[in-house]
Amino acid sequence: MRKKIVAGNWKMNTTVPEGVELAKAVVAKSSEVPAGVELVVAAPFTHLCPLAGVLEGTKVGLSAENCADKEKGAYTGEVSAAMLVSAGCKYTILGHSERRQYYGETDAKLVDKTRLALANGLDVILCVGENLEERDAGRHFDVCGEQIKNVLYNFSAEELKHIVVAYEPVWAIGTGKTASAEQAEEIHAFIRKTIAEKFGAEAAEETSILYGGSCKPSNAAELFAQKDIDGGLIGGAALNADDFIAIGKSF
Ligand code: PGA
């Protein structure tokens, strides 16, 4: 049985004290979320050490939002996978569309980042998704398929067990526009099929594929009811503990 996951992506929001309060509020309500659902919060680098203390021994896992494509050394401003592990992270998000769009993150770089993250014992939440122009041109399957092939196909079936995919249509991120459950499901099924082509049906069945893009308490249940949607990567709604927990209860 593949894992059900609800992961909050805080992006560049909250100061450290605000983040600690938010994490405490999530932990306080986390028992309301069914035992089979994994909760994760992905926070800015500055927040990771204090959050690790708050989350230790709870059912809420800690994630970074990015990691370096180099192991260590003279890379001013970067944070390595080994550093994230030492700060208490279990996961890192990689390839978020905001990083692809604003920080020039390429699939090739994501291969390096994923390799280092896995080698250091992190699980990876790998984001893929098309932008509005690509969706309007009917290229969404091609774009997502290419992103999956360019990154995931470089890894082994064993490594795949430590990778969660997040499908995030760029046009739905932070816009209030959610993909309909049908639109999301057809891409999720396609991503699973693309994974199966390389790794086999069984490995694809075991891979969790999350939906992200204006997911909120009012639409999470319909999305999570789809056969190939195994949870969500939540931006805006993860900044409110009640909303985040409500989404965690939506399976
Ligand atoms: P959103 O962001 O829920 O605010 O649309 C999702 C994400 O970018 O991960």
mmCIF file of C-alpha atoms and ligand atoms in Angstrom:
data_model
loop_
_atom_site.group_PDB
_atom_site.id
_atom_site.type_symbol
_atom_site.label_atom_id
_atom_site.label_comp_id
_atom_site.label_asym_id
_atom_site.label_seq_id
_atom_site.Cartn_x
_atom_site.Cartn_y
_atom_site.Cartn_z
ATOM 1 C CA MET A 1 0.000 0.000 0.000
ATOM 2 C CA ARG A 2 1.443 3.352 -0.978
ATOM 3 C CA LYS A 3 1.677 6.109 1.600
ATOM 4 C CA LYS A 4 -0.912 8.846 1.945
ATOM 5 C CA ILE A 5 0.841 12.138 2.609
ATOM 6 C CA VAL A 6 -0.240 15.701 3.280
ATOM 7 C CA ALA A 7 2.766 18.018 3.114
ATOM 8 C CA GLY A 8 2.683 21.732 3.834
ATOM 9 C CA ASN A 9 4.980 23.928 1.761
ATOM 10 C CA TRP A 10 5.427 27.116 3.742
ATOM 11 C CA LYS A 11 7.537 28.749 0.995
ATOM 12 C CA MET A 12 9.095 32.078 2.122
ATOM 13 C CA ASN A 13 6.547 32.733 4.837
ATOM 14 C CA THR A 14 6.664 33.168 8.634
ATOM 15 C CA THR A 15 9.493 34.363 10.853
ATOM 16 C CA VAL A 16 11.154 31.731 13.014
ATOM 17 C CA PRO A 17 8.935 32.396 16.080
ATOM 18 C CA GLU A 18 5.819 32.404 13.881
ATOM 19 C CA GLY A 19 6.902 29.144 12.269
ATOM 20 C CA VAL A 20 7.484 27.521 15.655
ATOM 21 C CA GLU A 21 3.981 28.580 16.749
ATOM 22 C CA LEU A 22 2.472 27.236 13.542
ATOM 23 C CA ALA A 23 4.272 23.905 13.920
ATOM 24 C CA LYS A 24 3.114 23.632 17.539
ATOM 25 C CA ALA A 25 -0.474 24.269 16.443
ATOM 26 C CA VAL A 26 -0.176 21.558 13.766
ATOM 27 C CA VAL A 27 1.253 19.082 16.287
ATOM 28 C CA ALA A 28 -1.488 19.907 18.813
ATOM 29 C CA LYS A 29 -4.171 18.883 16.324
ATOM 30 C CA SER A 30 -2.303 16.134 14.512
ATOM 31 C CA SER A 31 -4.048 13.348 16.430
ATOM 32 C CA GLU A 32 -7.243 14.273 14.536
ATOM 33 C CA VAL A 33 -5.625 13.043 11.326
ATOM 34 C CA PRO A 34 -6.069 9.299 10.637
ATOM 35 C CA ALA A 35 -3.073 7.178 11.620
ATOM 36 C CA GLY A 36 -2.367 6.103 8.031
ATOM 37 C CA VAL A 37 -1.847 9.668 6.814
ATOM 38 C CA GLU A 38 1.663 11.086 7.062
ATOM 39 C CA LEU A 39 1.894 14.804 7.829
ATOM 40 C CA VAL A 40 4.951 16.771 6.737
ATOM 41 C CA VAL A 41 5.872 20.433 7.006
ATOM 42 C CA ALA A 42 8.392 21.943 4.601
ATOM 43 C CA ALA A 43 9.887 25.119 6.017
ATOM 44 C CA PRO A 44 12.631 27.655 5.217
ATOM 45 C CA PHE A 45 16.213 26.681 6.140
ATOM 46 C CA THR A 46 16.313 29.096 9.081
ATOM 47 C CA HIS A 47 13.367 27.285 10.687
ATOM 48 C CA LEU A 48 14.569 23.707 10.428
ATOM 49 C CA CYS A 49 16.547 23.323 13.668
ATOM 50 C CA PRO A 50 13.918 24.829 15.968
ATOM 51 C CA LEU A 51 11.160 22.952 14.143
ATOM 52 C CA ALA A 52 13.027 19.668 14.508
ATOM 53 C CA GLY A 53 12.769 20.180 18.275
ATOM 54 C CA VAL A 54 9.041 20.899 18.074
ATOM 55 C CA LEU A 55 8.331 17.928 15.809
ATOM 56 C CA GLU A 56 10.549 15.345 17.471
ATOM 57 C CA GLY A 57 8.554 12.320 18.608
ATOM 58 C CA THR A 58 5.357 13.582 16.919
ATOM 59 C CA LYS A 59 3.656 12.268 13.799
ATOM 60 C CA VAL A 60 4.653 15.367 11.806
ATOM 61 C CA GLY A 61 7.776 15.001 9.674
ATOM 62 C CA LEU A 62 10.153 17.793 8.718
ATOM 63 C CA SER A 63 11.116 18.752 5.176
ATOM 64 C CA ALA A 64 13.290 21.363 3.512
ATOM 65 C CA GLU A 65 12.053 23.231 0.458
ATOM 66 C CA ASN A 66 15.245 22.771 -1.567
ATOM 67 C CA CYS A 67 18.807 21.536 -1.262
ATOM 68 C CA ALA A 68 22.121 22.158 -2.995
ATOM 69 C CA ASP A 69 23.266 20.366 -6.137
ATOM 70 C CA LYS A 70 26.785 20.077 -4.695
ATOM 71 C CA GLU A 71 27.993 17.959 -1.836
ATOM 72 C CA LYS A 72 29.965 20.576 0.145
ATOM 73 C CA GLY A 73 32.581 23.267 -0.112
ATOM 74 C CA ALA A 74 32.865 26.726 -1.605
ATOM 75 C CA TYR A 75 29.235 27.327 -2.620
ATOM 76 C CA THR A 76 28.305 30.450 -0.671
ATOM 77 C CA GLY A 77 24.676 30.578 0.344
ATOM 78 C CA GLU A 78 23.873 26.951 -0.413
ATOM 79 C CA VAL A 79 22.641 24.289 2.019
ATOM 80 C CA SER A 80 23.641 20.680 1.452
ATOM 81 C CA ALA A 81 21.651 17.487 1.824
ATOM 82 C CA ALA A 82 23.934 16.362 4.658
ATOM 83 C CA MET A 83 23.217 19.635 6.490
ATOM 84 C CA LEU A 84 19.482 19.069 6.118
ATOM 85 C CA VAL A 85 19.752 15.584 7.577
ATOM 86 C CA SER A 86 21.818 16.916 10.484
ATOM 87 C CA ALA A 87 19.125 19.570 11.091
ATOM 88 C CA GLY A 88 16.480 16.848 11.449
ATOM 89 C CA CYS A 89 14.908 16.703 7.980
ATOM 90 C CA LYS A 90 13.350 13.538 6.658
ATOM 91 C CA TYR A 91 12.388 15.037 3.302
ATOM 92 C CA THR A 92 13.270 17.767 0.891
ATOM 93 C CA ILE A 93 11.057 19.211 -1.809
ATOM 94 C CA LEU A 94 12.884 19.474 -5.134
ATOM 95 C CA GLY A 95 11.918 21.009 -8.452
ATOM 96 C CA HIS A 96 9.109 23.206 -7.246
ATOM 97 C CA SER A 97 7.852 25.296 -10.163
ATOM 98 C CA GLU A 98 8.843 28.494 -8.351
ATOM 99 C CA ARG A 99 12.433 27.245 -8.262
ATOM 100 C CA ARG A 100 12.257 26.194 -11.901
ATOM 101 C CA GLN A 101 10.761 29.549 -12.897
ATOM 102 C CA TYR A 102 12.654 32.050 -10.737
ATOM 103 C CA TYR A 103 15.931 30.293 -9.948
ATOM 104 C CA GLY A 104 16.719 28.494 -13.164
ATOM 105 C CA GLU A 105 16.332 24.998 -11.772
ATOM 106 C CA THR A 106 16.706 22.573 -14.656
ATOM 107 C CA ASP A 107 15.934 18.876 -14.841
ATOM 108 C CA ALA A 108 19.694 18.224 -15.072
ATOM 109 C CA LYS A 109 20.268 20.094 -11.812
ATOM 110 C CA LEU A 110 17.402 18.186 -10.248
ATOM 111 C CA VAL A 111 19.095 14.905 -11.075
ATOM 112 C CA ASP A 112 22.176 16.063 -9.138
ATOM 113 C CA LYS A 113 20.091 17.346 -6.241
ATOM 114 C CA THR A 114 17.997 14.185 -6.076
ATOM 115 C CA ARG A 115 21.100 12.007 -6.173
ATOM 116 C CA LEU A 116 22.686 13.879 -3.269
ATOM 117 C CA ALA A 117 19.463 13.978 -1.263
ATOM 118 C CA LEU A 118 18.966 10.213 -1.595
ATOM 119 C CA ALA A 119 22.627 9.438 -0.935
ATOM 120 C CA ASN A 120 22.369 11.346 2.329
ATOM 121 C CA GLY A 121 19.203 9.576 3.435
ATOM 122 C CA LEU A 122 16.569 12.177 2.589
ATOM 123 C CA ASP A 123 13.340 11.274 0.869
ATOM 124 C CA VAL A 124 12.523 13.571 -2.033
ATOM 125 C CA ILE A 125 9.243 15.235 -2.943
ATOM 126 C CA LEU A 126 9.822 15.848 -6.641
ATOM 127 C CA CYS A 127 7.512 18.422 -8.231
ATOM 128 C CA VAL A 128 6.390 18.361 -11.846
ATOM 129 C CA GLY A 129 3.695 20.299 -13.679
ATOM 130 C CA GLU A 130 2.810 22.324 -16.724
ATOM 131 C CA ASN A 131 2.230 26.060 -16.972
ATOM 132 C CA LEU A 132 -0.876 27.715 -18.373
ATOM 133 C CA GLU A 133 0.498 28.163 -21.857
ATOM 134 C CA GLU A 134 1.447 24.483 -22.030
ATOM 135 C CA ARG A 135 -1.960 23.429 -20.714
ATOM 136 C CA ASP A 136 -3.742 25.655 -23.249
ATOM 137 C CA ALA A 137 -1.640 24.158 -26.036
ATOM 138 C CA GLY A 138 -2.654 20.667 -24.886
ATOM 139 C CA ARG A 139 0.948 19.837 -23.977
ATOM 140 C CA HIS A 140 0.388 18.971 -20.313
ATOM 141 C CA PHE A 141 0.920 15.241 -20.733
ATOM 142 C CA ASP A 142 4.111 15.787 -22.760
ATOM 143 C CA VAL A 143 5.538 18.310 -20.303
ATOM 144 C CA CYS A 144 4.883 16.186 -17.212
ATOM 145 C CA GLY A 145 6.067 13.032 -18.981
ATOM 146 C CA GLU A 146 9.335 14.721 -19.972
ATOM 147 C CA GLN A 147 9.968 16.037 -16.472
ATOM 148 C CA ILE A 148 9.392 12.563 -15.022
ATOM 149 C CA LYS A 149 11.659 10.914 -17.593
ATOM 150 C CA ASN A 150 14.413 13.541 -17.354
ATOM 151 C CA VAL A 151 14.705 13.189 -13.602
ATOM 152 C CA LEU A 152 13.189 9.956 -12.293
ATOM 153 C CA TYR A 153 14.461 7.685 -15.046
ATOM 154 C CA ASN A 154 18.016 8.306 -13.800
ATOM 155 C CA PHE A 155 17.323 6.397 -10.598
ATOM 156 C CA SER A 156 16.847 2.779 -9.619
ATOM 157 C CA ALA A 157 13.655 1.083 -8.448
ATOM 158 C CA GLU A 158 15.227 0.937 -4.994
ATOM 159 C CA GLU A 159 15.821 4.704 -5.047
ATOM 160 C CA LEU A 160 12.307 5.308 -6.347
ATOM 161 C CA LYS A 161 10.991 4.008 -3.014
ATOM 162 C CA HIS A 162 12.385 7.204 -1.473
ATOM 163 C CA ILE A 163 10.825 9.563 -4.003
ATOM 164 C CA VAL A 164 7.329 11.028 -3.802
ATOM 165 C CA VAL A 165 6.039 12.825 -6.889
ATOM 166 C CA ALA A 166 3.958 15.990 -6.604
ATOM 167 C CA TYR A 167 1.915 17.046 -9.622
ATOM 168 C CA GLU A 168 1.456 20.802 -9.402
ATOM 169 C CA PRO A 169 -0.076 22.539 -12.411
ATOM 170 C CA VAL A 170 1.603 25.956 -12.332
ATOM 171 C CA TRP A 171 -1.645 27.705 -13.292
ATOM 172 C CA ALA A 172 -3.262 26.377 -10.118
ATOM 173 C CA ILE A 173 -0.543 27.412 -7.663
ATOM 174 C CA GLY A 174 -1.559 30.272 -5.419
ATOM 175 C CA THR A 175 -4.205 31.334 -7.916
ATOM 176 C CA GLY A 176 -7.261 29.895 -6.197
ATOM 177 C CA LYS A 177 -7.857 27.913 -9.402
ATOM 178 C CA THR A 178 -7.705 24.206 -8.630
ATOM 179 C CA ALA A 179 -7.427 21.538 -11.264
ATOM 180 C CA SER A 180 -10.715 19.654 -11.246
ATOM 181 C CA ALA A 181 -10.553 16.197 -9.724
ATOM 182 C CA GLU A 182 -10.839 14.740 -13.238
ATOM 183 C CA GLN A 183 -8.075 16.962 -14.647
ATOM 184 C CA ALA A 184 -5.786 16.019 -11.772
ATOM 185 C CA GLU A 185 -6.608 12.316 -11.887
ATOM 186 C CA GLU A 186 -5.888 11.984 -15.600
ATOM 187 C CA ILE A 187 -2.405 13.435 -15.145
ATOM 188 C CA HIS A 188 -1.755 11.387 -12.003
ATOM 189 C CA ALA A 189 -2.730 8.209 -13.851
ATOM 190 C CA PHE A 190 -0.476 9.246 -16.730
ATOM 191 C CA ILE A 191 2.451 9.915 -14.361
ATOM 192 C CA ARG A 192 1.941 6.495 -12.770
ATOM 193 C CA LYS A 193 1.902 4.898 -16.224
ATOM 194 C CA THR A 194 5.114 6.754 -17.143
ATOM 195 C CA ILE A 195 6.739 5.462 -13.967
ATOM 196 C CA ALA A 196 5.490 1.938 -14.730
ATOM 197 C CA GLU A 197 7.064 2.015 -18.198
ATOM 198 C CA LYS A 198 10.498 2.268 -16.647
ATOM 199 C CA PHE A 199 10.151 0.649 -13.224
ATOM 200 C CA GLY A 200 7.258 -1.801 -13.677
ATOM 201 C CA ALA A 201 3.642 -1.728 -12.551
ATOM 202 C CA GLU A 202 4.362 -2.816 -9.008
ATOM 203 C CA ALA A 203 6.892 -0.050 -8.326
ATOM 204 C CA ALA A 204 4.535 2.492 -9.888
ATOM 205 C CA GLU A 205 1.702 1.276 -7.666
ATOM 206 C CA GLU A 206 3.899 1.851 -4.624
ATOM 207 C CA THR A 207 4.826 5.441 -5.582
ATOM 208 C CA SER A 208 2.873 8.181 -3.842
ATOM 209 C CA ILE A 209 1.752 10.974 -6.164
ATOM 210 C CA LEU A 210 0.517 14.146 -4.471
ATOM 211 C CA TYR A 211 -1.580 16.916 -5.967
ATOM 212 C CA GLY A 212 -0.664 20.558 -5.369
ATOM 213 C CA GLY A 213 -2.252 23.819 -6.474
ATOM 214 C CA SER A 214 -4.876 25.674 -4.432
ATOM 215 C CA CYS A 215 -5.730 22.514 -2.512
ATOM 216 C CA LYS A 216 -7.858 23.483 0.493
ATOM 217 C CA PRO A 217 -10.328 21.961 2.950
ATOM 218 C CA SER A 218 -13.225 22.533 0.547
ATOM 219 C CA ASN A 219 -11.738 20.589 -2.371
ATOM 220 C CA ALA A 220 -9.300 18.133 -0.766
ATOM 221 C CA ALA A 221 -11.790 15.303 -0.242
ATOM 222 C CA GLU A 222 -12.826 15.208 -3.887
ATOM 223 C CA LEU A 223 -9.216 15.278 -5.049
ATOM 224 C CA PHE A 224 -8.037 12.641 -2.568
ATOM 225 C CA ALA A 225 -10.919 10.323 -3.535
ATOM 226 C CA GLN A 226 -9.315 9.841 -6.962
ATOM 227 C CA LYS A 227 -7.617 6.506 -7.533
ATOM 228 C CA ASP A 228 -4.173 7.913 -8.298
ATOM 229 C CA ILE A 229 -4.094 10.898 -5.933
ATOM 230 C CA ASP A 230 -2.323 9.966 -2.718
ATOM 231 C CA GLY A 231 -2.444 13.273 -0.887
ATOM 232 C CA GLY A 232 -1.434 16.871 -1.343
ATOM 233 C CA LEU A 233 1.369 19.399 -1.349
ATOM 234 C CA ILE A 234 -0.273 22.383 0.262
ATOM 235 C CA GLY A 235 0.921 25.983 -0.006
ATOM 236 C CA GLY A 236 -1.343 28.776 1.213
ATOM 237 C CA ALA A 237 -3.671 26.552 3.254
ATOM 238 C CA ALA A 238 -0.699 25.076 5.148
ATOM 239 C CA LEU A 239 -0.101 28.457 6.819
ATOM 240 C CA ASN A 240 -3.244 27.910 8.863
ATOM 241 C CA ALA A 241 -3.060 24.913 11.209
ATOM 242 C CA ASP A 242 -6.817 24.317 11.176
ATOM 243 C CA ASP A 243 -6.967 24.255 7.386
ATOM 244 C CA PHE A 244 -3.897 22.052 7.123
ATOM 245 C CA ILE A 245 -5.321 19.547 9.603
ATOM 246 C CA ALA A 246 -8.720 19.650 7.886
ATOM 247 C CA ILE A 247 -6.962 18.694 4.636
ATOM 248 C CA GLY A 248 -5.200 15.855 6.487
ATOM 249 C CA LYS A 249 -8.617 14.549 7.512
ATOM 250 C CA SER A 250 -9.959 14.605 3.937
ATOM 251 C CA PHE A 251 -9.163 11.025 2.898
HETATM 252 P P1 PGA B 1 -0.869 26.667 -3.158
HETATM 253 O O1 PGA B 1 0.649 26.184 -3.405
HETATM 254 O O2 PGA B 1 -1.527 25.561 -2.346
HETATM 255 O O3 PGA B 1 -0.755 27.946 -2.405
HETATM 256 O O4 PGA B 1 -1.501 26.802 -4.494
HETATM 257 C C1 PGA B 1 0.980 24.845 -3.625
HETATM 258 C C2 PGA B 1 2.460 24.713 -3.852
HETATM 259 O O5 PGA B 1 3.036 25.567 -4.552
HETATM 260 O O6 PGA B 1 3.095 23.761 -3.363
#
